[in-house]
Amino acid sequence: MIGIPYRVFIPARPTGGPYDLVRPDDLERARVIRADEVQRGDLLLADFPDFDRAATGLVQAEHFTDPYWAAPSPVEPDCGCLCCQGCAWTVADGPLVKLNDGFPWDGCTIFRATDLLLVARYQCACGCDPALADDDAYDWTSPASVQHLLETGRPLRPGETLTCPTN
């Protein structure tokens, strides 16, 4: 994790409704990192919308109502989704990272590389291969793999079996 020279305030996460989708252990291991440090399967919990890269004051986290798993991919300047069209990202915005291209919403999730996020790093104790792979190296269809994806943020690879207990 890159050293962060500003102070962050993370308010208590609201409860009820979609906020209940975050497990207590996810919150305990959550860390503030830059958007360009997020990896596939990390659980995105909050951002810091008032973060100013030039400031060094206190910035406050804003919890996402629906946490979601990261699936980083290259930013496509000509993406036709409503989010990309509405944001109108340009080269002047600096390096950008796309952390998701539609799940759980219909548009891409793009941040500046230096934006701050509250993230629970990918973690699984089932013995699966934790190394990142290209999307075509995963089993996206078997029930066990889909269950693993829902529980951890990553599907299994072909031939792997679900051995971890459900949480």
CSV table of C-alpha atoms in Angstrom, one decimal:
chain,number,residue,atom,x,y,z
A,1,MET,CA,0.0,0.0,0.0
A,2,ILE,CA,1.3,3.4,-0.9
A,3,GLY,CA,1.7,5.8,2.0
A,4,ILE,CA,-1.2,8.2,2.2
A,5,PRO,CA,-0.2,11.7,3.4
A,6,TYR,CA,-3.7,12.8,4.4
A,7,ARG,CA,-6.0,12.0,7.2
A,8,VAL,CA,-9.1,10.0,6.5
A,9,PHE,CA,-12.3,9.7,8.6
A,10,ILE,CA,-14.4,6.6,8.2
A,11,PRO,CA,-17.8,7.0,9.8
A,12,ALA,CA,-19.7,4.0,11.1
A,13,ARG,CA,-21.3,2.1,8.3
A,14,PRO,CA,-25.1,2.6,8.2
A,15,THR,CA,-27.2,-0.5,8.9
A,16,GLY,CA,-30.2,-2.1,7.3
A,17,GLY,CA,-31.1,-2.8,3.7
A,18,PRO,CA,-28.2,-3.2,1.3
A,19,TYR,CA,-25.8,-2.0,3.9
A,20,ASP,CA,-26.2,-5.4,5.6
A,21,LEU,CA,-24.4,-7.0,2.6
A,22,VAL,CA,-21.0,-6.2,4.2
A,23,ARG,CA,-19.7,-8.8,6.7
A,24,PRO,CA,-18.1,-7.5,9.9
A,25,ASP,CA,-14.8,-9.2,9.0
A,26,ASP,CA,-14.8,-7.3,5.7
A,27,LEU,CA,-14.9,-4.0,7.6
A,28,GLU,CA,-12.2,-5.1,10.1
A,29,ARG,CA,-9.7,-5.8,7.3
A,30,ALA,CA,-10.7,-2.8,5.1
A,31,ARG,CA,-7.9,-0.4,4.1
A,32,VAL,CA,-7.7,2.9,2.4
A,33,ILE,CA,-5.9,2.5,-0.9
A,34,ARG,CA,-5.5,4.3,-4.2
A,35,ALA,CA,-7.8,3.3,-7.0
A,36,ASP,CA,-4.8,2.0,-9.1
A,37,GLU,CA,-4.0,-0.4,-6.3
A,38,VAL,CA,-7.3,-2.2,-6.4
A,39,GLN,CA,-7.2,-5.9,-7.6
A,40,ARG,CA,-9.7,-8.3,-9.0
A,41,GLY,CA,-12.0,-9.5,-6.3
A,42,ASP,CA,-11.4,-6.7,-3.8
A,43,LEU,CA,-14.6,-5.6,-2.2
A,44,LEU,CA,-15.2,-1.8,-2.7
A,45,LEU,CA,-16.9,-0.4,0.3
A,46,ALA,CA,-16.6,3.4,0.1
A,47,ASP,CA,-15.0,6.3,-1.7
A,48,PHE,CA,-13.9,9.7,-0.6
A,49,PRO,CA,-15.8,12.1,-2.9
A,50,ASP,CA,-14.4,15.3,-1.3
A,51,PHE,CA,-10.8,14.1,-1.7
A,52,ASP,CA,-8.6,16.8,-3.3
A,53,ARG,CA,-5.2,15.5,-4.4
A,54,ALA,CA,-3.6,18.8,-3.5
A,55,ALA,CA,-5.0,19.1,0.0
A,56,THR,CA,-3.7,17.4,3.1
A,57,GLY,CA,-6.7,17.9,5.4
A,58,LEU,CA,-9.3,15.4,6.7
A,59,VAL,CA,-11.3,13.6,4.1
A,60,GLN,CA,-14.4,11.5,4.9
A,61,ALA,CA,-15.5,8.2,3.4
A,62,GLU,CA,-18.9,7.8,1.9
A,63,HIS,CA,-20.1,4.2,2.2
A,64,PHE,CA,-21.6,2.6,-1.0
A,65,THR,CA,-25.1,1.3,-0.4
A,66,ASP,CA,-24.2,-1.8,-2.4
A,67,PRO,CA,-20.6,-2.9,-2.0
A,68,TYR,CA,-19.2,-4.5,-5.2
A,69,TRP,CA,-16.3,-6.6,-6.3
A,70,ALA,CA,-13.6,-5.1,-8.4
A,71,ALA,CA,-12.9,-6.4,-11.9
A,72,PRO,CA,-10.3,-4.0,-13.2
A,73,SER,CA,-10.0,-3.6,-16.9
A,74,PRO,CA,-8.7,-0.9,-19.3
A,75,VAL,CA,-10.7,2.3,-19.7
A,76,GLU,CA,-12.3,2.5,-23.1
A,77,PRO,CA,-12.6,6.1,-24.2
A,78,ASP,CA,-15.4,5.4,-26.6
A,79,CYS,CA,-17.5,3.3,-24.2
A,80,GLY,CA,-21.2,3.8,-24.9
A,81,CYS,CA,-22.6,3.3,-21.4
A,82,LEU,CA,-24.5,6.2,-19.9
A,83,CYS,CA,-22.0,6.6,-17.0
A,84,CYS,CA,-19.1,7.1,-19.3
A,85,GLN,CA,-21.0,9.4,-21.6
A,86,GLY,CA,-22.3,11.4,-18.6
A,87,CYS,CA,-18.8,11.7,-16.9
A,88,ALA,CA,-17.1,12.6,-20.2
A,89,TRP,CA,-13.6,11.5,-18.9
A,90,THR,CA,-10.7,13.0,-20.8
A,91,VAL,CA,-6.9,12.8,-20.8
A,92,ALA,CA,-6.9,15.9,-18.7
A,93,ASP,CA,-8.5,13.9,-15.9
A,94,GLY,CA,-5.2,12.1,-15.5
A,95,PRO,CA,-4.6,8.4,-15.5
A,96,LEU,CA,-8.0,6.6,-15.0
A,97,VAL,CA,-8.8,3.1,-13.8
A,98,LYS,CA,-12.0,1.1,-14.6
A,99,LEU,CA,-12.8,-1.0,-11.6
A,100,ASN,CA,-16.0,-2.5,-12.9
A,101,ASP,CA,-18.0,-2.5,-16.2
A,102,GLY,CA,-21.5,-2.8,-15.1
A,103,PHE,CA,-22.0,-5.0,-12.0
A,104,PRO,CA,-24.0,-4.2,-9.9
A,105,TRP,CA,-25.1,-1.3,-12.0
A,106,ASP,CA,-25.5,-0.7,-15.8
A,107,GLY,CA,-22.5,1.6,-16.2
A,108,CYS,CA,-18.8,1.5,-15.8
A,109,THR,CA,-17.1,2.5,-12.5
A,110,ILE,CA,-14.2,4.7,-13.3
A,111,PHE,CA,-11.9,6.5,-10.9
A,112,ARG,CA,-8.8,8.6,-11.2
A,113,ALA,CA,-5.8,6.4,-10.4
A,114,THR,CA,-5.0,8.5,-7.3
A,115,ASP,CA,-8.6,8.6,-5.9
A,116,LEU,CA,-8.9,7.0,-2.5
A,117,LEU,CA,-11.2,4.0,-1.8
A,118,LEU,CA,-12.1,1.9,1.3
A,119,VAL,CA,-11.4,-1.6,0.2
A,120,ALA,CA,-11.6,-5.1,1.8
A,121,ARG,CA,-8.8,-7.0,0.0
A,122,TYR,CA,-9.7,-10.3,-1.7
A,123,GLN,CA,-9.4,-13.1,0.8
A,124,CYS,CA,-10.3,-16.8,0.6
A,125,ALA,CA,-9.3,-19.8,2.7
A,126,CYS,CA,-10.6,-22.5,0.4
A,127,GLY,CA,-7.3,-23.4,-1.2
A,128,CYS,CA,-8.2,-21.9,-4.6
A,129,ASP,CA,-5.5,-20.3,-6.7
A,130,PRO,CA,-5.5,-16.6,-5.5
A,131,ALA,CA,-3.2,-15.4,-8.4
A,132,LEU,CA,-5.0,-13.1,-10.8
A,133,ALA,CA,-5.8,-14.5,-14.2
A,134,ASP,CA,-7.5,-13.4,-17.4
A,135,ASP,CA,-11.2,-13.7,-17.5
A,136,ASP,CA,-11.2,-16.6,-19.8
A,137,ALA,CA,-9.1,-18.6,-17.3
A,138,TYR,CA,-12.1,-18.8,-14.9
A,139,ASP,CA,-15.2,-21.1,-14.8
A,140,TRP,CA,-18.1,-18.6,-15.0
A,141,THR,CA,-20.9,-21.2,-15.3
A,142,SER,CA,-20.7,-24.0,-12.7
A,143,PRO,CA,-22.8,-23.6,-9.6
A,144,ALA,CA,-19.8,-24.0,-7.3
A,145,SER,CA,-17.8,-21.4,-9.2
A,146,VAL,CA,-20.7,-18.9,-9.2
A,147,GLN,CA,-21.2,-19.5,-5.5
A,148,HIS,CA,-17.4,-18.8,-4.9
A,149,LEU,CA,-17.7,-15.7,-7.0
A,150,LEU,CA,-20.6,-14.4,-4.9
A,151,GLU,CA,-18.8,-15.2,-1.6
A,152,THR,CA,-15.3,-14.0,-2.5
A,153,GLY,CA,-15.4,-11.8,-5.6
A,154,ARG,CA,-13.6,-14.3,-7.8
A,155,PRO,CA,-14.9,-17.4,-9.6
A,156,LEU,CA,-13.0,-20.7,-9.5
A,157,ARG,CA,-10.7,-21.9,-12.3
A,158,PRO,CA,-11.7,-25.0,-14.3
A,159,GLY,CA,-11.1,-28.1,-12.2
A,160,GLU,CA,-11.1,-26.3,-8.8
A,161,THR,CA,-13.8,-27.3,-6.3
A,162,LEU,CA,-15.5,-25.3,-3.6
A,163,THR,CA,-14.0,-26.5,-0.3
A,164,CYS,CA,-14.4,-23.4,1.9
A,165,PRO,CA,-17.4,-23.1,4.2
A,166,THR,CA,-20.0,-20.6,3.2
A,167,ASN,CA,-20.1,-17.4,5.3
